[in-house]
PDB file of C-alpha atoms in Angstrom:
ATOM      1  CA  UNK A 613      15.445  28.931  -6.688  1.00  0.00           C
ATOM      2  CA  UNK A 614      13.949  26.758  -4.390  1.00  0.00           C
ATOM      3  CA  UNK A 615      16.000  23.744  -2.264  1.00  0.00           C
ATOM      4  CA  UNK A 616      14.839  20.576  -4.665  1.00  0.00           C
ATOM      5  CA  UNK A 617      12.582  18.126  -1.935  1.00  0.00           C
ATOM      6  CA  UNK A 618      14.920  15.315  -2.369  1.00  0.00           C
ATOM      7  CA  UNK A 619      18.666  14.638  -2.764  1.00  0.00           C
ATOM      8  CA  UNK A 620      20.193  11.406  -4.273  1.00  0.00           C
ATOM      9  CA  UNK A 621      23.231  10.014  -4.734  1.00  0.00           C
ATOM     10  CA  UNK A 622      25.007   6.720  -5.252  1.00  0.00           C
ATOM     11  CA  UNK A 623      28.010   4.811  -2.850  1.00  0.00           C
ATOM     12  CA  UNK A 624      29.043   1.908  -4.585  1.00  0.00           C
ATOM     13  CA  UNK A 625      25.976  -0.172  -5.273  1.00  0.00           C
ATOM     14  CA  UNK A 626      23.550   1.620  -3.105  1.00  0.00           C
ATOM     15  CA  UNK A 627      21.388   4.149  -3.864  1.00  0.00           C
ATOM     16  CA  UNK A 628      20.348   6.786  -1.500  1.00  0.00           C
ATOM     17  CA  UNK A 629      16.973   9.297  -1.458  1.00  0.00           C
ATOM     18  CA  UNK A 630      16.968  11.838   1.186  1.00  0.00           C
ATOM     19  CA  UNK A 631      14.087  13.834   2.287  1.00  0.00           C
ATOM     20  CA  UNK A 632      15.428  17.376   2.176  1.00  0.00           C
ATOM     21  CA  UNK A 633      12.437  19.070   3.930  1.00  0.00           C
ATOM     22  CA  UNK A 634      13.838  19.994   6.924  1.00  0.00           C
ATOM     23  CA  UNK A 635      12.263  22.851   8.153  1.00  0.00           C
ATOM     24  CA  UNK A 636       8.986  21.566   7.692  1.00  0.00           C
ATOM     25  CA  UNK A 637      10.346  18.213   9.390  1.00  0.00           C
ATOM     26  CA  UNK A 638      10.148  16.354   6.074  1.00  0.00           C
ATOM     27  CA  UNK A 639       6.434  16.795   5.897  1.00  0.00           C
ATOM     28  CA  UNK A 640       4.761  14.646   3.025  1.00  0.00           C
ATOM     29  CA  UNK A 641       2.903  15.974  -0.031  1.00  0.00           C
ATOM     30  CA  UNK A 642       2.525  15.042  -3.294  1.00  0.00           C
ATOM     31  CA  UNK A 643       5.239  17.042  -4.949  1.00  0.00           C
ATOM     32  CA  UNK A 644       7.531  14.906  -2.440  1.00  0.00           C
ATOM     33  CA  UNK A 645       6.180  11.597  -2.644  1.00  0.00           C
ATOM     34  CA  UNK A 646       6.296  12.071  -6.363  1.00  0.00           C
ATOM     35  CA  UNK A 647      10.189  12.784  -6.416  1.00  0.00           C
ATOM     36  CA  UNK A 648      10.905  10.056  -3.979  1.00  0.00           C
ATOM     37  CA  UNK A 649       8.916   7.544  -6.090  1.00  0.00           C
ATOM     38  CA  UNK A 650      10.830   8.637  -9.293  1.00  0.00           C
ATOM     39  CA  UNK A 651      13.939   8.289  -7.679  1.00  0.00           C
ATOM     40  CA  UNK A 652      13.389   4.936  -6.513  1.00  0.00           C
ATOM     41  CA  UNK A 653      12.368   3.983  -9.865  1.00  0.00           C
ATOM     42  CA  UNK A 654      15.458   5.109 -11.526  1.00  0.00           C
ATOM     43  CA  UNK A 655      17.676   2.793  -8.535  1.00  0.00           C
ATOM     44  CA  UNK A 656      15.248   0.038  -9.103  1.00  0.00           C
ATOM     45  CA  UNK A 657      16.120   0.388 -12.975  1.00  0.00           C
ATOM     46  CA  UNK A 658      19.886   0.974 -12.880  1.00  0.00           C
ATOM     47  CA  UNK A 659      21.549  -2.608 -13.014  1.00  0.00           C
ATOM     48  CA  UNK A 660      24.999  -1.229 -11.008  1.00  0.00           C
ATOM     49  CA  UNK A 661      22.213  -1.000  -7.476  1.00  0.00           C
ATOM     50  CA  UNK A 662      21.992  -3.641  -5.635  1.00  0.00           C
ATOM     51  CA  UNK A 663      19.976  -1.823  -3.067  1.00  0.00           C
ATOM     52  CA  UNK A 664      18.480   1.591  -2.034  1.00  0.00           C
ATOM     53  CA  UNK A 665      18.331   3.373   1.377  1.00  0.00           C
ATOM     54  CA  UNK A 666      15.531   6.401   2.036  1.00  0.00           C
ATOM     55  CA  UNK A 667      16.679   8.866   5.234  1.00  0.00           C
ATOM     56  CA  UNK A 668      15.420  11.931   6.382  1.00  0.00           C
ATOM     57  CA  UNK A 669      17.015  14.325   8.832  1.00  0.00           C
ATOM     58  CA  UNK A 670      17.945  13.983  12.579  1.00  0.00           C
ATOM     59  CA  UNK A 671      15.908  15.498  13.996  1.00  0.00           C
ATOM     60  CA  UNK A 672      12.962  13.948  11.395  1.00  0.00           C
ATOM     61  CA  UNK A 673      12.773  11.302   9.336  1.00  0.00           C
ATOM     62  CA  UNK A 674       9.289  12.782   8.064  1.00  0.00           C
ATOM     63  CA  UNK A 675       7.312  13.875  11.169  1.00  0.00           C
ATOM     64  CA  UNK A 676       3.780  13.068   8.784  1.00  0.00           C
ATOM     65  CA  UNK A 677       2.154  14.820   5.653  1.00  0.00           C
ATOM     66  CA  UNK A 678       1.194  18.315   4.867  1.00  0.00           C
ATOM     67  CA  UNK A 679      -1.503  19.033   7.075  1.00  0.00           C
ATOM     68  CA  UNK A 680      -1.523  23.005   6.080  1.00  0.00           C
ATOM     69  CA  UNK A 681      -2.081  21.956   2.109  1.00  0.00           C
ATOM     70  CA  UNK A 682      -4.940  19.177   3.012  1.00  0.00           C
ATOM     71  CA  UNK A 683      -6.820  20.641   6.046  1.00  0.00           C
ATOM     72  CA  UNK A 684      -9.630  22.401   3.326  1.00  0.00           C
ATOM     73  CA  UNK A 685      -9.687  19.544   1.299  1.00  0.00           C
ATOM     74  CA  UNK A 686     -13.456  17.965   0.654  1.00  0.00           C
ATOM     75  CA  UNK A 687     -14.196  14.081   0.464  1.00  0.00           C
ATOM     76  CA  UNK A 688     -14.359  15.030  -3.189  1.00  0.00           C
ATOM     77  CA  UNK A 689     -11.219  16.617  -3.556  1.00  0.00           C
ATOM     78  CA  UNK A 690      -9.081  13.258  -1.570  1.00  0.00           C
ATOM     79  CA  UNK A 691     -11.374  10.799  -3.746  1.00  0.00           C
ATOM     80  CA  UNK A 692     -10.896  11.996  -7.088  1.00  0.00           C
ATOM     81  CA  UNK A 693      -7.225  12.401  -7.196  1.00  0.00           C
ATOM     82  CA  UNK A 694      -6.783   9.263  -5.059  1.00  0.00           C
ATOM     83  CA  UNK A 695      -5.012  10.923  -2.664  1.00  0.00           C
ATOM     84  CA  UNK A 696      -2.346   8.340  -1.156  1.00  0.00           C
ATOM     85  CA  UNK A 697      -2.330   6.173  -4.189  1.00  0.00           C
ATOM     86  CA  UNK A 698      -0.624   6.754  -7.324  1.00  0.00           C
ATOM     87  CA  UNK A 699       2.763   7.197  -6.290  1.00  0.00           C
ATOM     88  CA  UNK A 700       1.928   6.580  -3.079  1.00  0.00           C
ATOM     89  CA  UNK A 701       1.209   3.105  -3.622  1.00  0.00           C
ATOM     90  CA  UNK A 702       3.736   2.595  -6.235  1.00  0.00           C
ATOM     91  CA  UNK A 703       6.907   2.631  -3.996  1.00  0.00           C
ATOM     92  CA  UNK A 704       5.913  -0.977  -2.505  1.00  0.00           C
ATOM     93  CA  UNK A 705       6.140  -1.993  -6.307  1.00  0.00           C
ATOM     94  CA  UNK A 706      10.132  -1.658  -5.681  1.00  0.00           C
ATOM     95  CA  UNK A 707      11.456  -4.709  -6.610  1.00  0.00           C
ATOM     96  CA  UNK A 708      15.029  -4.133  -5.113  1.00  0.00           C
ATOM     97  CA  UNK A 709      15.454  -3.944  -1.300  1.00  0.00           C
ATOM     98  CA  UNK A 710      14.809  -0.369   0.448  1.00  0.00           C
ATOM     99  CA  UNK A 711      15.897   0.474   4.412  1.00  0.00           C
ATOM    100  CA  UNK A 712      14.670   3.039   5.707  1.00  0.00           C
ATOM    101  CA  UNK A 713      17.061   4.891   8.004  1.00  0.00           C
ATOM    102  CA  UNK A 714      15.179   6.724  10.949  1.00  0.00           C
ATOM    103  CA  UNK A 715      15.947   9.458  13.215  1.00  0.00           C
ATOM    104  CA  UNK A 716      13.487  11.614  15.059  1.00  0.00           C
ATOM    105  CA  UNK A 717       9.943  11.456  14.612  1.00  0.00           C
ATOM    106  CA  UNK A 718       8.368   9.357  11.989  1.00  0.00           C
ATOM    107  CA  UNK A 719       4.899  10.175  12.648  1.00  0.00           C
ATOM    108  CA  UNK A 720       1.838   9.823  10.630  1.00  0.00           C
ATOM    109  CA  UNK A 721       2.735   9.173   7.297  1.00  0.00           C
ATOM    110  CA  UNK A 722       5.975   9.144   8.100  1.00  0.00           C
ATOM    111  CA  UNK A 723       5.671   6.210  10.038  1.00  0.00           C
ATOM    112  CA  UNK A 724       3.790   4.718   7.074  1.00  0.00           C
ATOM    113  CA  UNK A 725       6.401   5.437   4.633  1.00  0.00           C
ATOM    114  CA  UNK A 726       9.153   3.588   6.947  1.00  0.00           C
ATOM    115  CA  UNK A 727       6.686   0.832   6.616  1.00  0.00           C
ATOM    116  CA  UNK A 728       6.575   0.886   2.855  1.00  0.00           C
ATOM    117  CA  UNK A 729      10.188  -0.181   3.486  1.00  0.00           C
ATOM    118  CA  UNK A 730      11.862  -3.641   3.318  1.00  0.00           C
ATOM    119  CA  UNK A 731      13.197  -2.835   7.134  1.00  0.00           C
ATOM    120  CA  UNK A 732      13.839  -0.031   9.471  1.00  0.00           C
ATOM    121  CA  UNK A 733      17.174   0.988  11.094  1.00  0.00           C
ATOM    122  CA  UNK A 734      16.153   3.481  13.794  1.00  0.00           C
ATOM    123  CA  UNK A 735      18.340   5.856  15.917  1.00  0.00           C
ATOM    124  CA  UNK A 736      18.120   5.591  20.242  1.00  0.00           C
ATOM    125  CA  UNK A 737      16.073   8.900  19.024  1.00  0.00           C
ATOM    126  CA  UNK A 738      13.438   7.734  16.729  1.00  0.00           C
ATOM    127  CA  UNK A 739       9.830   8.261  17.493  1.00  0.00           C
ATOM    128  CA  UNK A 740       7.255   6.162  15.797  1.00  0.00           C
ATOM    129  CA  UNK A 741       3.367   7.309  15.944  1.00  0.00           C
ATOM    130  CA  UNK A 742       0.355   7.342  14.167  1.00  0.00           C
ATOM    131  CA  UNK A 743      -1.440  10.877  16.040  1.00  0.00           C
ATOM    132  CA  UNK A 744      -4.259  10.821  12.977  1.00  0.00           C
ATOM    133  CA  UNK A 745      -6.857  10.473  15.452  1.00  0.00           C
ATOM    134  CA  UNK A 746      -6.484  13.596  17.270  1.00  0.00           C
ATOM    135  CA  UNK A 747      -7.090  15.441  13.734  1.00  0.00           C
ATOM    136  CA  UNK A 748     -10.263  13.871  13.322  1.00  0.00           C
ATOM    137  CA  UNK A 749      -8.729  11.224  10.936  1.00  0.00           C
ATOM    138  CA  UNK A 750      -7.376   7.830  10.348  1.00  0.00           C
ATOM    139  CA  UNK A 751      -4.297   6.508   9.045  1.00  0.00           C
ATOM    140  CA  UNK A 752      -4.378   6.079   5.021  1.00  0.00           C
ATOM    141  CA  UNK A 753      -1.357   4.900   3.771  1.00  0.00           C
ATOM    142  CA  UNK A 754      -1.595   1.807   5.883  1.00  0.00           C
ATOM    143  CA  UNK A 755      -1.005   2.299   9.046  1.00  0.00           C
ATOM    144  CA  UNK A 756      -4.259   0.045  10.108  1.00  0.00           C
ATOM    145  CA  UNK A 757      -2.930  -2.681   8.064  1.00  0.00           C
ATOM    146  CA  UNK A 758       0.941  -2.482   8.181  1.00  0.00           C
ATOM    147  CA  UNK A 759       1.264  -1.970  11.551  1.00  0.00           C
ATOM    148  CA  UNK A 760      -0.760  -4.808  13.396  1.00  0.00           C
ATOM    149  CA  UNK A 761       0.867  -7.037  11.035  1.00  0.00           C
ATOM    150  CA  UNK A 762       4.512  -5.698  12.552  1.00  0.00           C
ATOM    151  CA  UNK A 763       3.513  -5.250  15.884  1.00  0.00           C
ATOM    152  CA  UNK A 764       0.182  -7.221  16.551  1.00  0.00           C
ATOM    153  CA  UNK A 765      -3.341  -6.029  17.103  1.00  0.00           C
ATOM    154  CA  UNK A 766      -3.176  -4.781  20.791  1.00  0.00           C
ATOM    155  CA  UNK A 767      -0.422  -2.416  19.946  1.00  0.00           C
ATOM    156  CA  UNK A 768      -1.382  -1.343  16.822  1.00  0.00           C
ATOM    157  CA  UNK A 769      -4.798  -0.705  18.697  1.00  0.00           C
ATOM    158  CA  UNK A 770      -3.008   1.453  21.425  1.00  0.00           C
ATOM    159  CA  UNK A 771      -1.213   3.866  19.129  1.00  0.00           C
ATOM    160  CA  UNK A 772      -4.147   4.477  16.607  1.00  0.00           C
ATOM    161  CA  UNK A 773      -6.702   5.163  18.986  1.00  0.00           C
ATOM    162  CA  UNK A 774      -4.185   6.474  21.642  1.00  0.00           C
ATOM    163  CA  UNK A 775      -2.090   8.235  19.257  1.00  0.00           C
ATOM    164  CA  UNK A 776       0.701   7.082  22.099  1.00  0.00           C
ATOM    165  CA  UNK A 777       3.900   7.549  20.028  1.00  0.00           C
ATOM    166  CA  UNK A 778       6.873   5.223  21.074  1.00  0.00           C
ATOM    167  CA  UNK A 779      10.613   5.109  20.983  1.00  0.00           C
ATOM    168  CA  UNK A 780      12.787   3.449  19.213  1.00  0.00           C
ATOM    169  CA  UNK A 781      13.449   0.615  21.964  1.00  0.00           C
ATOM    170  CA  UNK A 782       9.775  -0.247  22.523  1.00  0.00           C
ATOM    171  CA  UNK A 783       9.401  -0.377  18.498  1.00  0.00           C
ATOM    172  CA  UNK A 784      12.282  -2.995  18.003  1.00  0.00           C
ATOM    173  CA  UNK A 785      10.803  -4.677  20.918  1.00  0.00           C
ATOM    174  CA  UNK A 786       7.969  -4.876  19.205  1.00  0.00           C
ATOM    175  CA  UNK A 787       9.023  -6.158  15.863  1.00  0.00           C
ATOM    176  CA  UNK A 788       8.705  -2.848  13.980  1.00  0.00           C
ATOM    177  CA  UNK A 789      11.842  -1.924  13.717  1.00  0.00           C
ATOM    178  CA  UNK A 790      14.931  -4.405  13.057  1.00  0.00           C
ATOM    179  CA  UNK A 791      17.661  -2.652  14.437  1.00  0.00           C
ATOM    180  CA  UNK A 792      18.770   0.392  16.829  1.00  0.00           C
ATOM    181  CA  UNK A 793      21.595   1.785  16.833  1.00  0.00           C
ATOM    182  CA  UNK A 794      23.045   5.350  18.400  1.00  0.00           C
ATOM    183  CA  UNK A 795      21.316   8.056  16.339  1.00  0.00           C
ATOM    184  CA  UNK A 796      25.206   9.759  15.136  1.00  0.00           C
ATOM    185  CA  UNK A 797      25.265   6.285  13.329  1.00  0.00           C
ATOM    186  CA  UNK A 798      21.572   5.712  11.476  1.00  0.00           C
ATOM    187  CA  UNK A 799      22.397   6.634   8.130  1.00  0.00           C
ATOM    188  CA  UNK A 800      26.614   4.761   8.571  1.00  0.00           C
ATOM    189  CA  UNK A 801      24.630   1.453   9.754  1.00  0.00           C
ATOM    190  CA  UNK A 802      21.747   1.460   7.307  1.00  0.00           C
ATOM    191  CA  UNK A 803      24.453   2.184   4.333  1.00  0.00           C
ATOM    192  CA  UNK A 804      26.708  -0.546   5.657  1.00  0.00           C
ATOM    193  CA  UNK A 805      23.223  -2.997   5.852  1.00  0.00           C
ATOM    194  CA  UNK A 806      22.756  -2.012   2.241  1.00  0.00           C
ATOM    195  CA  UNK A 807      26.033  -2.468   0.951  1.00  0.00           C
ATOM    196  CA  UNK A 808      26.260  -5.821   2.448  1.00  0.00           C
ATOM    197  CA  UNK A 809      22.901  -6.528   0.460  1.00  0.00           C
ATOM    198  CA  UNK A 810      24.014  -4.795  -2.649  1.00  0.00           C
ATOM    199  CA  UNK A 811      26.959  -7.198  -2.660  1.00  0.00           C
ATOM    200  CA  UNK A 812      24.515 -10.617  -2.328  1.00  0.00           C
ATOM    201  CA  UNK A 813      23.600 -12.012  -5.945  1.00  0.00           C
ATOM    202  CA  UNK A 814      20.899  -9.897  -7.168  1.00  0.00           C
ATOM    203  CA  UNK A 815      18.579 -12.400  -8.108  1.00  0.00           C
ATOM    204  CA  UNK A 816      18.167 -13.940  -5.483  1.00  0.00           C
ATOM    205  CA  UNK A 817      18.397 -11.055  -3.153  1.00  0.00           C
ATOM    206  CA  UNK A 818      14.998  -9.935  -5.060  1.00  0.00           C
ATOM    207  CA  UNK A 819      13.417 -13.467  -5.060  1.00  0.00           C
ATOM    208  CA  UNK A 820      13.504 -13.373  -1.390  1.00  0.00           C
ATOM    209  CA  UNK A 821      12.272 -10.191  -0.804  1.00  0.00           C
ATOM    210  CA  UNK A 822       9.384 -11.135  -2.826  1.00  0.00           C
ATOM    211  CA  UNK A 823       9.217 -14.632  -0.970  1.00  0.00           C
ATOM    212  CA  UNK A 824       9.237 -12.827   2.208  1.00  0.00           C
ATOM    213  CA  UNK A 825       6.658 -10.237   0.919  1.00  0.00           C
ATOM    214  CA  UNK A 826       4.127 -13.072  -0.097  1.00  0.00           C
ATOM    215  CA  UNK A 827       4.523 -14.523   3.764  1.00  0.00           C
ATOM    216  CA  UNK A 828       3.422 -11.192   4.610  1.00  0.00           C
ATOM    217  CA  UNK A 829       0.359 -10.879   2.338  1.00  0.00           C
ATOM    218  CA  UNK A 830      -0.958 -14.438   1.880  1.00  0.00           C
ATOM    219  CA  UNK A 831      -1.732 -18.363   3.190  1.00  0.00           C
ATOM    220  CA  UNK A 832       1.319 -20.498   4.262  1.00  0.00           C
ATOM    221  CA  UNK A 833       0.719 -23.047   1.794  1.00  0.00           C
ATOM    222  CA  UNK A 834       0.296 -19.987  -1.059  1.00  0.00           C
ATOM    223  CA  UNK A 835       3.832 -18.641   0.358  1.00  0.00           C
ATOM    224  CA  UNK A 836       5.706 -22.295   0.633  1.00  0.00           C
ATOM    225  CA  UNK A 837       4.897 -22.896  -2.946  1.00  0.00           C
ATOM    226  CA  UNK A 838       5.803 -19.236  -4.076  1.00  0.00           C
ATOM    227  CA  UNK A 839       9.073 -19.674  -2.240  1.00  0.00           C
ATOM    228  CA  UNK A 840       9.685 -23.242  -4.042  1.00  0.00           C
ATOM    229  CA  UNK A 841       8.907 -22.061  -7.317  1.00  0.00           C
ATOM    230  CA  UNK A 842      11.839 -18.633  -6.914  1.00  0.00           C
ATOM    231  CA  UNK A 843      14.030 -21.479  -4.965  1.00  0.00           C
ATOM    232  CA  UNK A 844      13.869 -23.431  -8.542  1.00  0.00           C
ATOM    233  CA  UNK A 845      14.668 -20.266 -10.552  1.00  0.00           C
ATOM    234  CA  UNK A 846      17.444 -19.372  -9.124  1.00  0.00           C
ATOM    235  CA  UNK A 847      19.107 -22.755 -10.473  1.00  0.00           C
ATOM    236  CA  UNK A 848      18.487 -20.734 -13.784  1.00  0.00           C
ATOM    237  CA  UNK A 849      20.845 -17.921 -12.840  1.00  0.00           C
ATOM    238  CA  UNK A 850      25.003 -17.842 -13.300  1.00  0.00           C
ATOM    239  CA  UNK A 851      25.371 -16.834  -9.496  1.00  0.00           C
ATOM    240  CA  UNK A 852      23.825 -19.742  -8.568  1.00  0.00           C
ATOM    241  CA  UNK A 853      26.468 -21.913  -9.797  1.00  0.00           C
ATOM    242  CA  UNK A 854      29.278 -19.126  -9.031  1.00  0.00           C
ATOM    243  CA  UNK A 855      28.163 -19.406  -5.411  1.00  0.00           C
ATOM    244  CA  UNK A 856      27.903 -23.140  -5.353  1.00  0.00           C
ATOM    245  CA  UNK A 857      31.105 -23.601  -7.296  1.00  0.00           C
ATOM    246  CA  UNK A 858      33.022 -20.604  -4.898  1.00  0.00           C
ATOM    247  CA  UNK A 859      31.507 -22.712  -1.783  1.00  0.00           C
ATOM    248  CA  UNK A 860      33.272 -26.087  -2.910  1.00  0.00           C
ATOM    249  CA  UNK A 861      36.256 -24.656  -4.138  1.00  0.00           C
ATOM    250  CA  UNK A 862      36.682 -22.559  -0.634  1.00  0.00           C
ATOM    251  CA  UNK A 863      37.151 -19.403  -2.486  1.00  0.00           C
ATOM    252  CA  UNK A 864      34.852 -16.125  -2.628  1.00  0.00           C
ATOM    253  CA  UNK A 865      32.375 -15.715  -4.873  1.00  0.00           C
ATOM    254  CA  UNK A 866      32.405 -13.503  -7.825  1.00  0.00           C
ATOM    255  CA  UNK A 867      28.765 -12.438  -8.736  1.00  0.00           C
ATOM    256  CA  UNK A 868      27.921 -10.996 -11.682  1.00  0.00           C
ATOM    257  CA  UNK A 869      24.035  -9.821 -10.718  1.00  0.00           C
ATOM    258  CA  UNK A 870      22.819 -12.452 -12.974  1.00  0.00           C
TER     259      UNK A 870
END
């Protein structure tokens, strides 16, 4: 039998997906993408996760897609099964919050799926690139969209056209990636990051990543009003008055996700 694409388990409240590709350096396809999105469904749908964390390997955290199964592929072929879309597209319909842990190269649409992510916790070894150019391509699963809005036009510019890739360093520098840390301790920092979320009132913890999502994609005065409305909700919600109530009292908080 085959090695299954993708392993999963859960610590605590978090849920973690592992690309489990590693000779082909976690290279995308749709078999993959397919598992990855069903597994992130499942967290997203299983009340005991708080939030989920999607890794790779060392030495790749997915070093692009499957260039061998697409390279005979016709402008037919990519259009009518909407290649990149489907499941694709569906894993930035994850309502809880997903960090992607990075080591080695996340190239292509690697890169793009780190993107798809709430945040990125790199190793001192990541390498982030978008090479699509030098195959006679462009980026398609956003990385003409995604990445000016992390990193601003003139870089964004510079790797596409360049295919330049860039280190870990230069990418939190540049607002791509949140945090670095040494590479022996991607996957340790990115759990502890997701526990610490996990154990925030899930609500709210999903009301502000759609606030902050709604920054991302629309007008200031759209987002301010979004982000009024989920502030008002949340006086709806039991861990809203736990919180409030613990705060006062100078105790700790007992959530109960609800």
């Amino acid at each position: 039998m085959s090695e299954p694409m993708i392993k999963t388990e859960i610590q605590g409240r978090v849920g973690l997906v592992t690309l489990n590709r590693a000779k082909v350096l976690n290279a995308l396809s749709n078999e993959l993408i397919d598992e990855v999105a069903q597994a992130m469904r499942d967290f997203d749908a299983n009340d005991d996760i708080g939030a989920i964390v999607l890794t790779g390997s060392e030495k790749a955290f997915a070093a692009g897609a499957d260039i061998a199964a697409m390279k005979d592929w016709s402008y037919a072929d990519v259009y009518k099964q909407d290649y990149l879309g489907h499941n694709w597209e569906s894993l930035r319909r994850i309502r809880k919050p997903v960090i992607a842990a990075v080591s080695g190269f996340a190239l292509g649409g690697g890169c793009e799926l780190a993107m798809q992510c709430d945040f990125i916790i790199a190793g001192e070894n990541a390498k982030f690139g978008q090479p699509e150019i030098k195959l006679g391509i462009i980026p398609g699963y956003g990385g003409t969209q995604r990445l000016p809005r992390a990193m601003g036009k003139a870089k964004a510019m510079d790797m596409i056209l360049t295919a330049r890739m860039i280190g870990a360093q230069e990418a939190e520098q540049a607002g791509l990636v949140a945090r670095v840390v040494p590479t022996e301790k991607v996957l340790e920092e990115a759990m502890a990051a997701a526990a610490v979320i996990a154990s925030m009132p899930l609500p709210a913890v999903m009301m502000a990543k759609e606030s902050i999502n709604r920054a991302y994609e629309s007008p200031l005065n759209e987002g301010l009003l979004f982000e009024r409305r989920n502030f008002h909700a949340l006086f709806s919600t039991h861990d809203q008055k736990e919180g409030m109530n613990a705060f006062v009292e100078k105790r700790e908080a007992k959530f109960r996700h609800e």
